[in-house]
Amino acid sequence: MTYTLDPQLLAVAVVALLLGLLIGLAIRAPLKRKSAVLAERNAGLSRERDTAMADRDRLIAEVKARDAQ
C-alpha cells in the first residue's frame, strides 16, 4: 500500500497554514498592546495604593500622638 501526495492537497495545506499564521499574528499584536496598557495601569494603581497606605499610617500616628497628650 503506497501513499501519494496530491499536489492540490499540499497547496491547500500550505495556504491554510499561512492563513492561520497570519490570523494568529493579527490577533496577537493588539492583545500585546492591551496587555502593556493594563500593566501600566496596574503599576499606577499600585503606586496610588501605596501612597494612600502611607498617608493612612501617618494619620494614625498623628492621632495616637494627639491622644497621648
Coordinates of C-alpha atoms in Angstrom, one line a residue:
M1 CA 0.0 0.0 0.0
T2 CA 1.6 3.2 -1.1
Y3 CA 0.6 6.7 -0.4
T4 CA 0.8 9.5 -2.9
L5 CA 0.9 13.2 -2.1
D6 CA -1.7 15.1 -4.0
P7 CA -0.2 18.5 -5.1
Q8 CA -3.6 20.2 -4.7
L9 CA -3.9 18.9 -1.1
L10 CA -0.4 20.0 -0.4
A11 CA -1.2 23.5 -1.7
V12 CA -4.4 23.7 0.4
A13 CA -2.5 22.6 3.5
V14 CA 0.3 25.3 2.9
V15 CA -2.3 28.0 2.3
A16 CA -4.2 27.0 5.4
L17 CA -1.0 27.1 7.5
L18 CA -0.1 30.5 6.2
L19 CA -3.6 31.9 6.7
G20 CA -3.6 30.5 10.3
L21 CA -0.3 32.1 11.0
L22 CA -1.4 35.5 9.6
I23 CA -4.6 35.4 11.6
G24 CA -2.7 34.4 14.8
L25 CA -0.3 37.3 14.3
A26 CA -3.2 39.7 13.6
I27 CA -4.9 38.7 16.8
R28 CA -1.7 38.7 18.9
A29 CA -0.5 42.3 18.2
P30 CA -3.5 44.1 19.7
L31 CA -3.5 41.8 22.7
K32 CA 0.1 42.6 23.4
R33 CA -0.6 46.3 23.3
K34 CA -3.6 45.9 25.5
S35 CA -1.6 43.9 28.0
A36 CA 1.1 46.6 28.1
V37 CA -1.6 49.3 28.8
L38 CA -3.1 47.2 31.5
A39 CA 0.3 46.6 33.1
E40 CA 1.0 50.3 33.2
R41 CA -2.4 51.0 34.7
N42 CA -1.8 48.3 37.3
A43 CA 1.5 49.9 38.2
G44 CA -0.2 53.3 38.6
L45 CA -2.9 51.9 40.8
S46 CA -0.3 50.2 42.9
R47 CA 1.6 53.4 43.4
E48 CA -1.7 55.2 44.4
R49 CA -2.5 52.4 46.9
D50 CA 1.0 52.6 48.4
T51 CA 0.7 56.4 48.8
A52 CA -2.8 56.1 50.4
M53 CA -1.5 53.5 52.8
A54 CA 1.5 55.7 53.8
D55 CA -0.9 58.6 54.4
R56 CA -3.2 56.4 56.5
D57 CA -0.3 55.2 58.6
R58 CA 0.9 58.8 59.0
L59 CA -2.5 60.0 60.1
I60 CA -2.8 57.1 62.5
A61 CA 0.5 58.1 64.1
E62 CA -0.7 61.7 64.4
V63 CA -3.9 60.7 66.1
K64 CA -2.1 58.5 68.5
A65 CA 0.3 61.2 69.3
R66 CA -2.5 63.7 69.8
D67 CA -4.4 61.2 72.1
A68 CA -1.3 60.6 74.1
Q69 CA -1.0 64.3 75.1

